[in-house]
Each structure stands twice: as structure tokens, then as C-alpha cells.
mmCIF file of C-alpha atoms in Angstrom:
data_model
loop_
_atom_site.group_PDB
_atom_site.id
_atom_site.type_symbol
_atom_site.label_atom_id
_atom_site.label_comp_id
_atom_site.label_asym_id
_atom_site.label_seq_id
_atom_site.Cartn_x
_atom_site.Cartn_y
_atom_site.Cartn_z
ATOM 1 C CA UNK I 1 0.000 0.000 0.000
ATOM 2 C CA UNK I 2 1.084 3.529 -0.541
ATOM 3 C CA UNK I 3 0.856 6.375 2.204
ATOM 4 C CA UNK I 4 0.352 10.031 0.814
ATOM 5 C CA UNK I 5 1.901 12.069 4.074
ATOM 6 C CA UNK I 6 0.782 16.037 3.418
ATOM 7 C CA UNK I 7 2.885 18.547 5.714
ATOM 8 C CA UNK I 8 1.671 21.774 6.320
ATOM 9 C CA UNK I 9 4.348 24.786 7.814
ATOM 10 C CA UNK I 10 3.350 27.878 8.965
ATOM 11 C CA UNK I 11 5.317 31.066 9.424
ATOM 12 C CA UNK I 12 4.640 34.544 10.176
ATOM 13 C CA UNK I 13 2.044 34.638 7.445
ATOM 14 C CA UNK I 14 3.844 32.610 4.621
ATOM 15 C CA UNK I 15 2.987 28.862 4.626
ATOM 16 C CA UNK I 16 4.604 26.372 2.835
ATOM 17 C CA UNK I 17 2.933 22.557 1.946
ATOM 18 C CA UNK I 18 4.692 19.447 1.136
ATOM 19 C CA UNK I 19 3.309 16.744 0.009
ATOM 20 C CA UNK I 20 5.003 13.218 -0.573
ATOM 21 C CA UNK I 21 3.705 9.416 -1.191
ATOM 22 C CA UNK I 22 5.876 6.579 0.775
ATOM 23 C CA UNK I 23 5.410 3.022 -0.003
ATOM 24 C CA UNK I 24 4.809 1.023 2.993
ATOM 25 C CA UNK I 25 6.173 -2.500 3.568
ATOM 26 C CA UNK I 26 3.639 -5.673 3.385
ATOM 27 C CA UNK I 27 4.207 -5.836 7.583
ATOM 28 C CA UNK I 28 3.656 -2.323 8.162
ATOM 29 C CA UNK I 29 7.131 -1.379 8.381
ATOM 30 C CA UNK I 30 8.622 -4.362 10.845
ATOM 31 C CA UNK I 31 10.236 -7.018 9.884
ATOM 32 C CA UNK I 32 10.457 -10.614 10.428
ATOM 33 C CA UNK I 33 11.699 -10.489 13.823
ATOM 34 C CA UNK I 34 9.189 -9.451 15.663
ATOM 35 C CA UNK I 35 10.479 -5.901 15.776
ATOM 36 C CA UNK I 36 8.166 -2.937 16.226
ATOM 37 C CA UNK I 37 9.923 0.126 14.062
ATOM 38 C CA UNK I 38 8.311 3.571 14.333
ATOM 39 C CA UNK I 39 9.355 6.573 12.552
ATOM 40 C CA UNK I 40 9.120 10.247 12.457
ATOM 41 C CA UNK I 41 6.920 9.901 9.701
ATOM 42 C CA UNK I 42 4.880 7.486 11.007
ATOM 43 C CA UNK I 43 1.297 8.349 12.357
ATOM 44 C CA UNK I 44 2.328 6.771 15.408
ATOM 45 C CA UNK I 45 5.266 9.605 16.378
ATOM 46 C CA UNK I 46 3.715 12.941 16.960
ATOM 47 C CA UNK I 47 5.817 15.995 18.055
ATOM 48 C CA UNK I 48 5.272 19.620 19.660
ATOM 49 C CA UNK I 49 6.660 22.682 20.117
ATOM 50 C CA UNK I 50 7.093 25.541 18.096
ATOM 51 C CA UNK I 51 6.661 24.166 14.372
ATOM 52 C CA UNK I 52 9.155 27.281 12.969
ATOM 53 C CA UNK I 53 11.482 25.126 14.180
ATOM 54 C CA UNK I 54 11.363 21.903 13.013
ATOM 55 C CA UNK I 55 13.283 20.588 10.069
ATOM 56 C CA UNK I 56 12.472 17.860 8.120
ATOM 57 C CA UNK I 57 15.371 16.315 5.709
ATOM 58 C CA UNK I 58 14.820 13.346 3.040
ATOM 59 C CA UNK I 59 17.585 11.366 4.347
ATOM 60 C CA UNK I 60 18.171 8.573 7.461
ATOM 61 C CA UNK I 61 15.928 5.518 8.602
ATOM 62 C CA UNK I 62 13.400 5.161 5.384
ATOM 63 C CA UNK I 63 14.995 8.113 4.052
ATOM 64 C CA UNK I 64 13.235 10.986 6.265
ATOM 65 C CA UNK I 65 13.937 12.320 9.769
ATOM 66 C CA UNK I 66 13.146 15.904 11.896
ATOM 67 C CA UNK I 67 15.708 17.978 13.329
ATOM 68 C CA UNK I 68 15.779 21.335 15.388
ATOM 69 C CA UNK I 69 18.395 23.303 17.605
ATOM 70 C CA UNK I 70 18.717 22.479 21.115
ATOM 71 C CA UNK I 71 17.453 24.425 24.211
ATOM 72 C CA UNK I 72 19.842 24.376 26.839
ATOM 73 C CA UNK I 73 16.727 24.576 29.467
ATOM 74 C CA UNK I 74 12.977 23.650 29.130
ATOM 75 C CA UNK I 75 11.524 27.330 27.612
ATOM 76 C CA UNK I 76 8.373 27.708 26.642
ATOM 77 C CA UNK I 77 7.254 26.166 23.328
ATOM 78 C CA UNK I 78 10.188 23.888 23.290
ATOM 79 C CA UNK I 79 10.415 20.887 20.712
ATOM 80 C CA UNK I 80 9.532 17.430 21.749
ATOM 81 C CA UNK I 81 9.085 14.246 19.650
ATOM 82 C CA UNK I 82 7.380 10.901 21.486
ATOM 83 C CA UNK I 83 6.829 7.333 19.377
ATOM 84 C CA UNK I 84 3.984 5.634 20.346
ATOM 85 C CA UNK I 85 5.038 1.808 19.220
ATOM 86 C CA UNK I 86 2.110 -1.107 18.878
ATOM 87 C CA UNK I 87 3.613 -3.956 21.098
ATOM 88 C CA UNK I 88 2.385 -6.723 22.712
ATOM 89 C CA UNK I 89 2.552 -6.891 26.563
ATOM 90 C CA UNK I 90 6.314 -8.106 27.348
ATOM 91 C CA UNK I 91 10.193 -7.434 27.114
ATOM 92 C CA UNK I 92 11.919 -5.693 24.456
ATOM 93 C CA UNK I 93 15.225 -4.206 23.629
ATOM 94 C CA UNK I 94 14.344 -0.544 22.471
ATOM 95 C CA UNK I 95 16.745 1.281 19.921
ATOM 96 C CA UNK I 96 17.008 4.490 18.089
ATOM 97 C CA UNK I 97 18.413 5.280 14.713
ATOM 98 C CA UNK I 98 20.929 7.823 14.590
ATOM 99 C CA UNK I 99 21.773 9.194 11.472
ATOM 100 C CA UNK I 100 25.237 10.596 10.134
ATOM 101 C CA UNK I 101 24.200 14.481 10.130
ATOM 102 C CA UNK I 102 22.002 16.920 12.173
ATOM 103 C CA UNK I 103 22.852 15.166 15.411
ATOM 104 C CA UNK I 104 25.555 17.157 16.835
ATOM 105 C CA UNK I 105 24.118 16.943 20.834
ATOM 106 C CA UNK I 106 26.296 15.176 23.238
ATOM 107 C CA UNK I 107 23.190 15.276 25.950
ATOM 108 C CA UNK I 108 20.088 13.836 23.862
ATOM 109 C CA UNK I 109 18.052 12.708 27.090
ATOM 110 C CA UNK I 110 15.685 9.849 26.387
ATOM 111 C CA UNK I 111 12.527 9.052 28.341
ATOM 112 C CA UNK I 112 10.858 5.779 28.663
ATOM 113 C CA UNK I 113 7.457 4.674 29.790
ATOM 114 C CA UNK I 114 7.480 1.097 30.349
ATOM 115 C CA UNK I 115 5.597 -1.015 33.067
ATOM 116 C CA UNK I 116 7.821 -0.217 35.589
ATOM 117 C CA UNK I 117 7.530 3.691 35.738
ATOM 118 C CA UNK I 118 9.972 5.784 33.924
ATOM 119 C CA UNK I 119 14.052 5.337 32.593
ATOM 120 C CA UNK I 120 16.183 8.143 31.075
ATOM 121 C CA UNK I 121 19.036 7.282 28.856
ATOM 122 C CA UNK I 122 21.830 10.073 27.498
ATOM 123 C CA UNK I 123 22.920 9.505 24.361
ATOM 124 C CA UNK I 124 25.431 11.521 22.712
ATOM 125 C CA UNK I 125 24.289 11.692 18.983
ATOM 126 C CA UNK I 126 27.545 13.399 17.659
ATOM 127 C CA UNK I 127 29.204 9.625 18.600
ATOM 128 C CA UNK I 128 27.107 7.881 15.848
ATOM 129 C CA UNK I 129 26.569 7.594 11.834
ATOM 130 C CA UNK I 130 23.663 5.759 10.149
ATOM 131 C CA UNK I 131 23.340 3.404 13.291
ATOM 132 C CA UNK I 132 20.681 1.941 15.547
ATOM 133 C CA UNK I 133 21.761 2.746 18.974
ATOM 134 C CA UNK I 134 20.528 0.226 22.109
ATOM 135 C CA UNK I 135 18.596 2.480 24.933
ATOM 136 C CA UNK I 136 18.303 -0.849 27.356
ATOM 137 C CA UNK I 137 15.758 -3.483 27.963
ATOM 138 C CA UNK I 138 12.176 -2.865 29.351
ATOM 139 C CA UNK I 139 9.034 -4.793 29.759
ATOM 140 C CA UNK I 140 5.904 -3.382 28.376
ATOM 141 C CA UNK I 141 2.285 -3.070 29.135
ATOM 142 C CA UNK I 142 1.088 -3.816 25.395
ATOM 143 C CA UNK I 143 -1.193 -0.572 25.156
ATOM 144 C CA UNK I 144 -0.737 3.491 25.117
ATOM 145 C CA UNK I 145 1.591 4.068 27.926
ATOM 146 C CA UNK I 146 4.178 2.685 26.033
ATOM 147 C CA UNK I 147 6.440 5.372 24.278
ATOM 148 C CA UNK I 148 9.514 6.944 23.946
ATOM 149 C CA UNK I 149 10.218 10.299 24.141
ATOM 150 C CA UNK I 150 12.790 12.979 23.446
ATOM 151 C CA UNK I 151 13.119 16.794 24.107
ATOM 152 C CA UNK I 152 15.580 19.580 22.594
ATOM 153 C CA UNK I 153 16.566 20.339 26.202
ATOM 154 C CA UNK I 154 20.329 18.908 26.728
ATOM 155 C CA UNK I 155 21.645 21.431 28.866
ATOM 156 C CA UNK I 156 23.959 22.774 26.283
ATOM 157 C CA UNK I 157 24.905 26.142 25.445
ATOM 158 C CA UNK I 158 21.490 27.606 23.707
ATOM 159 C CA UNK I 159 21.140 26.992 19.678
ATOM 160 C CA UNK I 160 24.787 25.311 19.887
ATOM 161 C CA UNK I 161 23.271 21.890 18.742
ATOM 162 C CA UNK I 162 21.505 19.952 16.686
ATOM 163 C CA UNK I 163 18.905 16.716 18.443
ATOM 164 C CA UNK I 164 17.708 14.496 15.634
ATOM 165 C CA UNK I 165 14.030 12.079 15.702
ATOM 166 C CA UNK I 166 14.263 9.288 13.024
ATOM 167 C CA UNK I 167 13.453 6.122 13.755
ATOM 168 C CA UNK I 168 12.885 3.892 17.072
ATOM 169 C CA UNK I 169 12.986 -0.311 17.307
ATOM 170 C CA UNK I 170 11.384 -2.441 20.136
ATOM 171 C CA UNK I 171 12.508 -5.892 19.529
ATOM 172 C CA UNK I 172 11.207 -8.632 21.424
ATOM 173 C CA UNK I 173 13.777 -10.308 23.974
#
């Protein structure tokens, strides 16, 4: 099946619309595994903030991802991104793609909600290229309270760097 994904940018009165068509794989974009893979384009990652500044390049994990510059404390309106994955109650190993560029932050600060409450995992973005990245292994309710989420807060010197969203992996363990 193909996915047409419309985006829709607004900016002190000028807007700008893209639209592009993605095909999607016959298992809904896992693999034979078991793996649950969500992506910034996927309906199931949703972000917020101020939409001025998000980026979105045509490169990375399925050949998109969403960038912006870092706040160096939580301000008002600043950028989050959280994946929602589809997973059946148990254990998984939970990774996230780093790309090669626009992921300069040495303090990206991971959040996730699993059964047992809340973990945060650091991960210094600048260290990786075109790699999936292992945040740990959690078990999992199997419904809505299951996500991952990341912020531009990393404590760093404001607008000094860049936090990158592409893809995230739960696979079963």
C-alpha cells in the first residue's frame, strides 16, 4: 500500500505545503523479527513545540527524519518528539536510529514509559553515523503508555546543537 503524508508549515504569514507518497512494507514497516519500528513519519510519532522550528530532511531511517536546535533549558514552546510503538505486553530491547548528520548533541536525554515507571538514557548523537543505537531493555504493558520520548533540552549552550528524531525499534527479547 502507498501512504500520501501532506505537511503543512506555517510562518509569520507565509505557509509552505509538502506533500510526498511513501510506499509502505507488506508488515507495516517491521520485519520478520518481531520488531516494532516507528518513525518520524509514522502516524504513530507525533511531536510539539514551536513548528518554525522543526526541520524535516529526506535522508536517514526510510529516508526521512526531523531535526531542530537544542534548548539548553525547558523554555516555553520547546520541541519534543514521542513514538507511540504497537507492542504486545512483554520485554523488548528498544533502539534508536541515529543518522550521520544533524545530530551534533552530546546530551540527547531519552525518556521511557514502560511497566515499571519511567528510565532516562543520554545519548550523545555526535558519537554515531547511520546506526541503531541500544537504549536498554524494558518490559511493556502492550497498550498506550508505552512510548519513547525525546526533548531539545540537553543542557547545552542555547542553539549550539543539533537533536535528531528518526526512527525507534522495540525488539522482542
Amino acid at each position: 500500500p502507498i501512504t500520501v503524508i501532506m505537511e503543512y508549515f506555517e510562518q509569520t504569514g507565509a505557509a509552505t505545503a509538502r506533500l510526498r507518497w511513501q510506499l509502505l512494507q507488506p508488515d507495516g514497516g517491521n520485519n520478520n523479527s518481531g520488531a516494532v519500528i516507528v518513525d518520524d513519519s509514522d502516524l504513530n510519532f507525533t511531536r510539539g513545540g514551536l513548528q518554525r522550528g522543526w526541520v524535516t530532511e529526506y535522508e536517514g531511517f526510510n529516508n526521512n527524519l526531523t531535526w531542530t536546535q537544542n534548548n539548553d533549558w525547558a523554555r516555553p514552546q520547546y520541541n519534543w518528539g514521542r513514538w507511540y510503538p504497537k507492542l504486545q505486553s512483554g520485554r523488548y530491547e528498544i533502539f534508536v536510529y541515529i543518522p550521520d548528520r544533524f545530530s551534533t548533541t552530546s546530551n540527547a536525554i531519552y525518556w521511557i514509559s514502560h511497566q515499571g515507571g519511567f528510565s532516562k538514557r543520554v545519548v550523545n548523537q555526535n558519537n554515531y553515523s547511520n546506526q541503531w543505537v541500544s537504549l536498554g531493555v524494558y518490559t511493556f504493558r502492550g497498550n498506550s503508555k508505552d512510548y519513547l520520548s525525546l526533548a531539545d533540552v540537553t543542557g547545552e549552550t542555547y542553539l549550539s546543537r543539533l537533536v535528531v528524531w528518526d526512527a525507534a525499534k522495540w525488539e522482542p527479547r
